[in-house]
Short mmCIF file of C-alpha atoms in Angstrom, two decimals:
data_model
loop_
_atom_site.label_atom_id
_atom_site.label_comp_id
_atom_site.label_asym_id
_atom_site.label_seq_id
_atom_site.Cartn_x
_atom_site.Cartn_y
_atom_site.Cartn_z
CA UNK A 1 114.37 -143.14 -66.57
CA UNK A 2 114.62 -146.86 -65.15
CA UNK A 3 111.36 -146.44 -63.54
CA UNK A 4 109.41 -145.44 -66.64
CA UNK A 5 108.58 -149.10 -67.93
CA UNK A 6 107.24 -149.87 -63.92
CA UNK A 7 105.16 -146.89 -63.53
CA UNK A 8 103.80 -147.11 -67.08
CA UNK A 9 102.85 -150.81 -66.42
CA UNK A 10 101.05 -149.88 -63.28
CA UNK A 11 99.47 -146.84 -64.60
CA UNK A 12 98.04 -149.06 -67.45
CA UNK A 13 96.91 -151.70 -65.26
CA UNK A 14 94.83 -149.06 -63.15
CA UNK A 15 93.25 -147.60 -66.12
CA UNK A 16 92.42 -151.19 -67.40
CA UNK A 17 90.76 -151.96 -63.90
CA UNK A 18 88.91 -148.74 -63.87
CA UNK A 19 87.44 -149.19 -67.26
CA UNK A 20 86.50 -152.97 -66.34
CA UNK A 21 84.72 -151.22 -63.45
CA UNK A 22 83.01 -148.71 -65.47
CA UNK A 23 81.70 -151.27 -67.81
CA UNK A 24 79.98 -153.14 -65.06
CA UNK A 25 78.09 -149.66 -63.62
CA UNK A 26 75.86 -147.60 -65.58
CA UNK A 27 74.20 -144.22 -64.34
CA UNK A 28 70.49 -143.70 -65.28
CA UNK A 29 68.76 -140.18 -65.16
CA UNK A 30 65.32 -140.37 -63.68
CA UNK A 31 62.79 -137.55 -64.56
CA UNK A 32 59.33 -136.80 -63.30
CA UNK A 33 56.70 -137.86 -65.69
CA UNK A 34 52.90 -136.82 -66.35
CA UNK A 35 50.86 -136.95 -69.02
CA UNK A 36 52.20 -134.14 -70.90
CA UNK A 37 55.50 -135.36 -71.12
CA UNK A 38 58.97 -135.40 -69.36
CA UNK A 39 59.72 -133.24 -66.68
CA UNK A 40 62.32 -132.37 -64.17
CA UNK A 41 65.21 -134.55 -62.97
CA UNK A 42 64.71 -136.06 -59.91
CA UNK A 43 68.40 -137.87 -59.74
CA UNK A 44 70.05 -141.02 -60.73
CA UNK A 45 70.37 -144.65 -60.46
CA UNK A 46 73.23 -146.42 -60.88
CA UNK A 47 72.90 -149.73 -62.21
CA UNK A 48 75.83 -152.40 -60.76
CA UNK A 49 76.46 -155.82 -62.38
CA UNK A 50 77.21 -158.12 -59.01
CA UNK A 51 78.20 -161.30 -58.58
CA UNK A 52 74.19 -161.79 -57.02
CA UNK A 53 72.66 -160.43 -59.79
CA UNK A 54 71.82 -156.45 -60.74
CA UNK A 55 72.18 -154.02 -57.73
CA UNK A 56 70.43 -150.64 -58.39
CA UNK A 57 71.21 -147.85 -56.41
CA UNK A 58 68.79 -144.66 -56.30
CA UNK A 59 70.12 -141.05 -55.73
CA UNK A 60 66.48 -139.70 -56.11
CA UNK A 61 65.17 -136.47 -54.62
CA UNK A 62 61.29 -135.28 -54.83
CA UNK A 63 59.38 -138.47 -54.77
CA UNK A 64 56.50 -139.12 -52.52
CA UNK A 65 57.34 -140.74 -49.47
CA UNK A 66 56.65 -144.28 -48.71
CA UNK A 67 57.09 -147.75 -50.86
CA UNK A 68 56.64 -147.64 -54.63
CA UNK A 69 56.31 -150.08 -57.28
CA UNK A 70 59.58 -150.22 -59.21
CA UNK A 71 60.32 -151.73 -62.68
CA UNK A 72 62.04 -152.50 -66.00
CA UNK A 73 59.83 -151.74 -68.84
CA UNK A 74 59.75 -152.93 -72.24
CA UNK A 75 60.77 -150.13 -74.11
CA UNK A 76 63.48 -147.19 -74.33
CA UNK A 77 60.86 -144.52 -73.65
CA UNK A 78 59.63 -142.35 -70.74
CA UNK A 79 57.24 -140.56 -73.30
CA UNK A 80 53.23 -140.28 -72.70
CA UNK A 81 51.22 -142.48 -74.57
CA UNK A 82 47.20 -142.86 -75.51
CA UNK A 83 45.57 -145.50 -74.10
CA UNK A 84 42.48 -147.28 -75.58
CA UNK A 85 40.05 -144.54 -74.79
CA UNK A 86 42.37 -141.88 -76.74
CA UNK A 87 43.82 -140.48 -72.97
CA UNK A 88 47.15 -139.31 -72.73
CA UNK A 89 49.09 -141.37 -70.00
CA UNK A 90 52.33 -140.62 -68.37
CA UNK A 91 54.91 -142.86 -69.45
CA UNK A 92 52.68 -145.16 -71.66
CA UNK A 93 55.35 -145.50 -74.55
CA UNK A 94 57.58 -147.26 -72.06
CA UNK A 95 55.40 -150.64 -72.90
CA UNK A 96 54.77 -153.32 -70.13
CA UNK A 97 57.11 -154.98 -67.59
CA UNK A 98 60.09 -156.45 -69.18
CA UNK A 99 59.04 -160.17 -69.93
CA UNK A 100 61.24 -161.55 -72.60
CA UNK A 101 59.61 -165.16 -71.81
CA UNK A 102 56.42 -163.92 -72.19
CA UNK A 103 55.33 -165.24 -69.02
CA UNK A 104 52.58 -163.00 -68.62
CA UNK A 105 52.53 -163.00 -64.82
CA UNK A 106 53.74 -161.00 -61.94
CA UNK A 107 55.10 -162.79 -59.15
CA UNK A 108 58.10 -160.26 -57.98
CA UNK A 109 62.11 -159.97 -58.06
CA UNK A 110 62.38 -163.79 -56.76
CA UNK A 111 59.68 -165.32 -58.73
CA UNK A 112 59.35 -167.12 -62.13
CA UNK A 113 57.07 -163.87 -63.76
CA UNK A 114 58.14 -160.90 -65.46
CA UNK A 115 62.05 -159.87 -65.16
CA UNK A 116 60.88 -156.70 -64.98
CA UNK A 117 59.34 -156.77 -61.36
CA UNK A 118 62.28 -155.22 -59.31
CA UNK A 119 62.27 -154.92 -55.32
CA UNK A 120 59.87 -152.08 -54.30
CA UNK A 121 61.67 -148.61 -53.90
CA UNK A 122 61.51 -147.27 -50.16
CA UNK A 123 61.31 -143.16 -50.27
CA UNK A 124 62.07 -141.52 -46.85
CA UNK A 125 59.81 -138.69 -45.36
CA UNK A 126 61.99 -135.83 -47.12
CA UNK A 127 61.39 -137.52 -50.57
CA UNK A 128 64.55 -139.21 -50.89
CA UNK A 129 65.71 -142.54 -52.20
CA UNK A 130 68.82 -144.21 -51.53
CA UNK A 131 68.32 -147.53 -50.61
CA UNK A 132 69.74 -149.97 -52.99
CA UNK A 133 68.08 -153.06 -54.16
CA UNK A 134 69.18 -156.27 -55.85
CA UNK A 135 67.24 -157.79 -58.76
CA UNK A 136 69.01 -161.21 -58.47
CA UNK A 137 67.65 -162.34 -61.79
CA UNK A 138 68.71 -159.27 -64.01
CA UNK A 139 71.93 -158.37 -65.32
CA UNK A 140 73.17 -154.94 -66.63
CA UNK A 141 72.75 -156.35 -70.38
CA UNK A 142 68.82 -157.25 -69.80
CA UNK A 143 68.42 -153.30 -69.34
CA UNK A 144 69.91 -152.21 -72.47
CA UNK A 145 67.39 -150.18 -74.48
CA UNK A 146 64.70 -150.49 -71.62
CA UNK A 147 63.07 -147.85 -69.09
CA UNK A 148 63.14 -147.91 -65.52
CA UNK A 149 59.67 -146.86 -64.04
CA UNK A 150 58.60 -145.87 -60.42
CA UNK A 151 54.79 -146.01 -60.00
CA UNK A 152 52.68 -144.33 -57.26
CA UNK A 153 51.98 -146.55 -54.21
CA UNK A 154 53.28 -149.76 -53.64
CA UNK A 155 53.31 -153.17 -55.55
CA UNK A 156 51.40 -156.40 -54.72
CA UNK A 157 53.14 -158.47 -57.30
CA UNK A 158 50.24 -159.95 -58.15
CA UNK A 159 47.89 -160.16 -61.22
CA UNK A 160 44.41 -160.13 -59.07
CA UNK A 161 43.36 -157.67 -58.10
CA UNK A 162 44.88 -156.10 -60.86
CA UNK A 163 47.89 -153.81 -59.45
CA UNK A 164 50.70 -155.75 -60.24
CA UNK A 165 53.01 -152.67 -60.50
CA UNK A 166 51.40 -150.31 -58.27
CA UNK A 167 49.60 -147.14 -59.44
CA UNK A 168 50.13 -144.55 -61.92
CA UNK A 169 53.55 -143.89 -63.56
CA UNK A 170 55.32 -141.15 -61.92
CA UNK A 171 58.96 -140.95 -62.64
CA UNK A 172 60.95 -142.94 -65.29
CA UNK A 173 64.62 -143.26 -66.77
CA UNK A 174 66.01 -144.56 -70.03
CA UNK A 175 68.67 -147.13 -69.85
CA UNK A 176 71.55 -146.82 -72.37
CA UNK A 177 71.00 -143.62 -73.59
#
Protein backbone atom coordinates (compact mmCIF):
# COMPACT_ATOMS: atom_id res chain seq x y z
CA UNK A 1 0.00 0.00 0.00
CA UNK A 2 2.85 2.43 0.59
CA UNK A 3 3.55 2.52 -3.19
CA UNK A 4 0.06 3.70 -4.09
CA UNK A 5 0.68 7.42 -3.62
CA UNK A 6 3.87 7.60 -5.72
CA UNK A 7 2.29 5.43 -8.42
CA UNK A 8 -0.83 7.60 -8.46
CA UNK A 9 1.29 10.75 -8.73
CA UNK A 10 3.25 9.24 -11.63
CA UNK A 11 0.06 8.16 -13.40
CA UNK A 12 -1.46 11.61 -12.93
CA UNK A 13 1.70 13.27 -14.31
CA UNK A 14 1.68 11.03 -17.39
CA UNK A 15 -2.01 11.69 -17.98
CA UNK A 16 -1.48 15.45 -17.71
CA UNK A 17 1.45 15.30 -20.14
CA UNK A 18 -0.63 13.30 -22.63
CA UNK A 19 -3.50 15.78 -22.31
CA UNK A 20 -1.16 18.72 -22.88
CA UNK A 21 0.28 17.04 -25.96
CA UNK A 22 -3.20 16.24 -27.29
CA UNK A 23 -4.16 19.92 -26.92
CA UNK A 24 -1.22 20.82 -29.19
CA UNK A 25 -2.29 18.46 -32.02
CA UNK A 26 -5.42 18.02 -34.10
CA UNK A 27 -6.31 15.62 -36.90
CA UNK A 28 -8.28 17.02 -39.84
CA UNK A 29 -10.23 14.62 -42.07
CA UNK A 30 -9.68 15.48 -45.74
CA UNK A 31 -12.19 14.54 -48.45
CA UNK A 32 -12.31 14.65 -52.22
CA UNK A 33 -14.59 17.50 -53.35
CA UNK A 34 -16.46 18.31 -56.54
CA UNK A 35 -19.17 20.64 -57.79
CA UNK A 36 -21.62 17.98 -56.57
CA UNK A 37 -20.39 18.01 -52.96
CA UNK A 38 -18.05 16.37 -50.48
CA UNK A 39 -16.92 12.87 -51.39
CA UNK A 40 -14.76 10.04 -50.10
CA UNK A 41 -12.12 10.43 -47.41
CA UNK A 42 -8.52 10.71 -48.61
CA UNK A 43 -7.06 10.51 -45.09
CA UNK A 44 -5.98 13.10 -42.54
CA UNK A 45 -3.67 16.03 -41.98
CA UNK A 46 -2.30 16.26 -38.44
CA UNK A 47 -1.80 19.80 -37.16
CA UNK A 48 0.84 20.17 -34.46
CA UNK A 49 1.91 23.31 -32.67
CA UNK A 50 5.70 23.70 -32.55
CA UNK A 51 8.17 26.31 -31.37
CA UNK A 52 8.71 27.24 -35.03
CA UNK A 53 5.10 27.50 -36.22
CA UNK A 54 2.45 25.01 -37.24
CA UNK A 55 3.57 21.60 -38.49
CA UNK A 56 1.13 19.97 -40.93
CA UNK A 57 1.69 16.24 -41.52
CA UNK A 58 -0.47 14.70 -44.24
CA UNK A 59 -1.43 11.07 -44.38
CA UNK A 60 -3.35 11.21 -47.64
CA UNK A 61 -3.91 8.72 -50.46
CA UNK A 62 -5.68 9.09 -53.79
CA UNK A 63 -4.45 12.47 -55.02
CA UNK A 64 -2.93 13.14 -58.43
CA UNK A 65 0.88 12.89 -58.31
CA UNK A 66 2.84 16.14 -58.28
CA UNK A 67 2.89 19.47 -56.47
CA UNK A 68 -0.38 20.96 -55.24
CA UNK A 69 -1.39 24.34 -53.91
CA UNK A 70 -2.26 23.98 -50.21
CA UNK A 71 -4.01 26.67 -48.19
CA UNK A 72 -6.02 27.61 -45.15
CA UNK A 73 -9.36 28.99 -46.32
CA UNK A 74 -11.56 31.42 -44.41
CA UNK A 75 -14.68 29.33 -43.71
CA UNK A 76 -15.30 25.99 -42.01
CA UNK A 77 -16.94 24.40 -45.04
CA UNK A 78 -15.98 22.15 -47.92
CA UNK A 79 -19.35 22.34 -49.66
CA UNK A 80 -19.74 23.62 -53.22
CA UNK A 81 -21.04 27.12 -53.87
CA UNK A 82 -22.23 29.09 -56.86
CA UNK A 83 -19.89 31.48 -58.66
CA UNK A 84 -20.96 34.79 -60.21
CA UNK A 85 -22.23 32.92 -63.30
CA UNK A 86 -24.44 30.69 -61.15
CA UNK A 87 -22.26 27.60 -61.75
CA UNK A 88 -21.58 25.18 -58.90
CA UNK A 89 -17.88 25.18 -57.93
CA UNK A 90 -16.16 22.59 -55.72
CA UNK A 91 -15.40 23.86 -52.21
CA UNK A 92 -16.44 27.45 -52.94
CA UNK A 93 -18.24 27.71 -49.57
CA UNK A 94 -14.79 27.61 -47.94
CA UNK A 95 -14.32 31.19 -49.13
CA UNK A 96 -10.95 32.66 -50.01
CA UNK A 97 -7.57 32.26 -48.41
CA UNK A 98 -7.39 33.06 -44.71
CA UNK A 99 -6.27 36.71 -44.63
CA UNK A 100 -7.05 38.25 -41.21
CA UNK A 101 -4.89 41.33 -41.90
CA UNK A 102 -6.75 41.96 -45.20
CA UNK A 103 -3.46 42.10 -47.16
CA UNK A 104 -5.22 41.01 -50.35
CA UNK A 105 -1.99 39.57 -51.71
CA UNK A 106 -0.30 36.22 -52.23
CA UNK A 107 3.30 36.14 -51.05
CA UNK A 108 3.71 32.55 -49.97
CA UNK A 109 4.13 31.05 -46.51
CA UNK A 110 7.17 33.18 -45.66
CA UNK A 111 5.96 36.51 -47.07
CA UNK A 112 3.75 39.27 -45.70
CA UNK A 113 0.58 38.28 -47.59
CA UNK A 114 -2.25 35.89 -46.77
CA UNK A 115 -1.68 33.82 -43.64
CA UNK A 116 -3.48 31.03 -45.47
CA UNK A 117 -0.65 30.53 -47.98
CA UNK A 118 0.98 27.22 -47.01
CA UNK A 119 4.02 25.49 -48.48
CA UNK A 120 3.13 23.31 -51.46
CA UNK A 121 1.86 19.78 -50.85
CA UNK A 122 3.96 17.08 -52.50
CA UNK A 123 2.20 13.92 -53.73
CA UNK A 124 4.30 10.93 -54.78
CA UNK A 125 3.82 8.80 -57.90
CA UNK A 126 1.46 6.44 -56.06
CA UNK A 127 -0.87 9.30 -55.06
CA UNK A 128 0.27 9.53 -51.44
CA UNK A 129 1.12 12.70 -49.53
CA UNK A 130 3.11 12.11 -46.34
CA UNK A 131 5.77 14.85 -46.38
CA UNK A 132 5.28 17.27 -43.47
CA UNK A 133 5.34 21.02 -44.06
CA UNK A 134 5.93 23.92 -41.68
CA UNK A 135 3.84 27.11 -41.66
CA UNK A 136 6.00 29.45 -39.58
CA UNK A 137 3.45 32.29 -39.33
CA UNK A 138 0.52 30.15 -38.18
CA UNK A 139 -0.56 28.63 -34.89
CA UNK A 140 -3.13 25.96 -34.13
CA UNK A 141 -5.48 28.67 -32.81
CA UNK A 142 -5.48 30.40 -36.21
CA UNK A 143 -7.05 27.36 -37.86
CA UNK A 144 -10.06 26.81 -35.60
CA UNK A 145 -13.21 27.27 -37.69
CA UNK A 146 -11.33 27.27 -41.00
CA UNK A 147 -10.72 24.73 -43.75
CA UNK A 148 -7.66 23.20 -45.39
CA UNK A 149 -7.83 23.21 -49.18
CA UNK A 150 -5.80 21.24 -51.72
CA UNK A 151 -5.76 22.56 -55.29
CA UNK A 152 -4.97 20.88 -58.59
CA UNK A 153 -1.52 21.94 -59.72
CA UNK A 154 1.15 23.97 -57.98
CA UNK A 155 1.08 27.46 -56.54
CA UNK A 156 3.03 30.44 -57.85
CA UNK A 157 2.37 32.54 -54.69
CA UNK A 158 1.72 35.50 -56.94
CA UNK A 159 -1.18 37.74 -57.80
CA UNK A 160 -0.19 37.99 -61.50
CA UNK A 161 -0.86 35.94 -63.47
CA UNK A 162 -3.82 35.15 -61.30
CA UNK A 163 -3.02 31.65 -60.07
CA UNK A 164 -2.22 32.55 -56.50
CA UNK A 165 -3.14 29.13 -55.26
CA UNK A 166 -3.07 26.71 -58.11
CA UNK A 167 -5.96 25.28 -60.04
CA UNK A 168 -9.33 23.86 -59.11
CA UNK A 169 -10.18 22.89 -55.55
CA UNK A 170 -9.87 19.09 -55.36
CA UNK A 171 -9.77 18.15 -51.64
CA UNK A 172 -10.76 19.81 -48.40
CA UNK A 173 -10.98 19.31 -44.65
CA UNK A 174 -12.79 21.34 -42.00
CA UNK A 175 -10.71 22.24 -38.95
CA UNK A 176 -12.29 21.96 -35.54
CA UNK A 177 -15.36 19.91 -36.43
